[in-house]
Amino acid sequence: MLPTPSTSHVSFDNIYEPAEDSYLLLDTLSSTTEKSFLKSRFGLPEVSAKGNSNPFNRVPAPLLADIGTGSGVILAFLTANARAIFGTESVLTIGTDLNSFACEATAKTVKLAVRGASDEQRILSAFDDGNAGNCGFFTDALLADLSTPVRDGMIDLLVFNPPYVPTPEPPKLPQTELVSNSSADRGVVNFFERDSHFLFLSYAGGFDGMETTNRVLTQLPDVLHKHRGVAYILLCAQNKPEEVKARVRGWGSDWAVETVSSSGKSGGWEKLHVIRIWRV
C-alpha cells in the first residue's frame, strides 16, 4: 500500500479537507487495474534482453494536471509515487486552484511527500541496487480557473475531484481581493467571508452538482493530449454518472469511458463514483 501524504500543515479553515472522495481517488489510481492501464500508456519502453531500451521508442514525459487541487493530497500522492503508479518517474505534475491558500498548501504537501519518499528510497538503496529516484517532477500550483493556464493538447492525465454537491446557486468565482493572500490586502478582506467563500467553492456544484464539472467536460476534448489523453473525474450519484458517460460516448468513436471504482452508501447522492475518460 502506498503512503497517503500528510496534510497536517494545512489550515482547513479555508481549504477543503481530504475526505472519502479524495481517498477514493487515491485508492483508484493506485489500484492494480488502474496502475496497469497507466503503465501501459505512460510507462518506460520495454527493455531488451541485454538490458537496453531503444531511445527512439521513448515518449515525452507525460503532464499530469490536478484541477482544483485543494490541499494537494492527490497531486502529492501521484508525484511521490510516480514510478509505482505510472511505471516511470519521468512525470511532470501541476496543480491549479482558485484559492491562493490552496496553491500554497499544495506546494508544501507535494514537497513534503516527495522529500519523505526520497528519504525512504535512499535508505532502501543502501541495501540493494534499486532506483532511488521514484518521484515525479512537481512544476507548480497555479492560481487559475480549472485548466485555463495549460495550452490545448498538453495534458496527458487530468484528475478532478470537483465541487459535486447540488446547491441552489452555482459557485461564483472569487473577487480579486478575496483571491489575494498578501498582507497588503488584509485591511480590506473580511476573513470569515473570504474563508467561507473558499470552502463554498470547494463543494458547491450548483444544479445537479454539475455546473463546474460540465465546464471541465467541455474543456476535455481540447486540453487532453490528442492520442494518450486520460481523465479521472469523481461524481456522486446525484450527478447522474450514467448520463455523463452517455454524453462522453456521444463525442465519437475516438473516446471511451467507464466507471472504474465506487464507494459510499448504496442509496442517495452520497454514493461516489470515479469515471475514467480516455482517447482510444
Tab-separated table of N, CA and C in Angstrom, residues 9 23 25 47-49 53 60 62 67 106 109 114 144 163 168 193 208 256-257 263 265-266 269:
chain	number	residue	atom	x	y	z
A	9	HIS	N	-0.039	20.154	7.966
A	9	HIS	CA	0.375	21.556	7.910
A	9	HIS	C	-0.696	22.463	7.312
A	23	TYR	N	-9.844	10.109	-0.879
A	23	TYR	CA	-9.224	8.805	-0.675
A	23	TYR	C	-9.699	7.770	-1.690
A	25	LEU	N	-10.212	8.473	-4.811
A	25	LEU	CA	-9.350	8.734	-5.966
A	25	LEU	C	-7.954	8.151	-5.756
A	47	VAL	N	12.472	-3.153	-22.015
A	47	VAL	CA	13.925	-3.296	-22.020
A	47	VAL	C	14.303	-4.579	-22.740
A	48	SER	N	15.330	-4.517	-23.560
A	48	SER	CA	15.766	-5.687	-24.307
A	48	SER	C	16.440	-6.694	-23.393
A	49	ALA	N	16.742	-7.861	-23.940
A	49	ALA	CA	17.399	-8.914	-23.150
A	49	ALA	C	18.755	-8.454	-22.639
A	53	SER	N	17.125	-0.198	-23.538
A	53	SER	CA	15.883	0.174	-24.204
A	53	SER	C	16.216	1.018	-25.416
A	60	PRO	N	7.573	11.445	-24.803
A	60	PRO	CA	7.781	12.591	-23.914
A	60	PRO	C	7.184	12.335	-22.533
A	62	PRO	N	4.912	12.515	-19.573
A	62	PRO	CA	3.515	12.945	-19.505
A	62	PRO	C	3.326	14.096	-18.517
A	67	ILE	N	-6.774	19.339	-11.161
A	67	ILE	CA	-7.586	20.546	-11.294
A	67	ILE	C	-8.379	20.778	-10.010
A	106	THR	N	-0.712	23.187	-1.407
A	106	THR	CA	-0.373	22.123	-2.346
A	106	THR	C	1.128	22.025	-2.547
A	109	THR	N	2.555	20.391	0.488
A	109	THR	CA	2.158	18.987	0.598
A	109	THR	C	2.973	18.121	-0.352
A	114	VAL	N	7.342	14.254	-1.467
A	114	VAL	CA	8.499	13.868	-2.285
A	114	VAL	C	9.738	13.704	-1.410
A	144	ALA	N	-5.391	29.641	-10.709
A	144	ALA	CA	-6.046	29.679	-12.010
A	144	ALA	C	-7.385	28.957	-11.942
A	163	PRO	N	-16.295	20.167	-7.070
A	163	PRO	CA	-17.393	20.507	-6.158
A	163	PRO	C	-18.665	19.864	-6.707
A	168	PRO	N	-28.462	25.298	-4.549
A	168	PRO	CA	-29.405	26.152	-5.283
A	168	PRO	C	-28.722	27.121	-6.235
A	193	GLU	N	-15.752	35.979	5.681
A	193	GLU	CA	-16.399	35.939	4.364
A	193	GLU	C	-15.494	35.264	3.344
A	208	ASP	N	-27.727	20.067	-9.951
A	208	ASP	CA	-27.312	18.655	-10.034
A	208	ASP	C	-25.860	18.452	-9.588
A	256	ALA	N	-13.542	6.794	-25.043
A	256	ALA	CA	-14.095	5.704	-24.236
A	256	ALA	C	-14.290	6.216	-22.815
A	257	VAL	N	-15.209	5.594	-22.102
A	257	VAL	CA	-15.478	5.998	-20.720
A	257	VAL	C	-16.018	4.797	-19.968
A	263	SER	N	-17.818	3.931	-4.121
A	263	SER	CA	-17.848	3.691	-2.675
A	263	SER	C	-18.995	4.485	-2.084
A	265	LYS	N	-22.582	5.025	0.368
A	265	LYS	CA	-23.876	4.408	0.603
A	265	LYS	C	-24.470	3.903	-0.706
A	266	SER	N	-25.247	2.821	-0.601
A	266	SER	CA	-25.840	2.235	-1.796
A	266	SER	C	-27.005	3.064	-2.329
A	269	TRP	N	-27.475	10.441	-2.803
A	269	TRP	CA	-26.443	11.079	-3.607
A	269	TRP	C	-25.046	10.894	-3.030
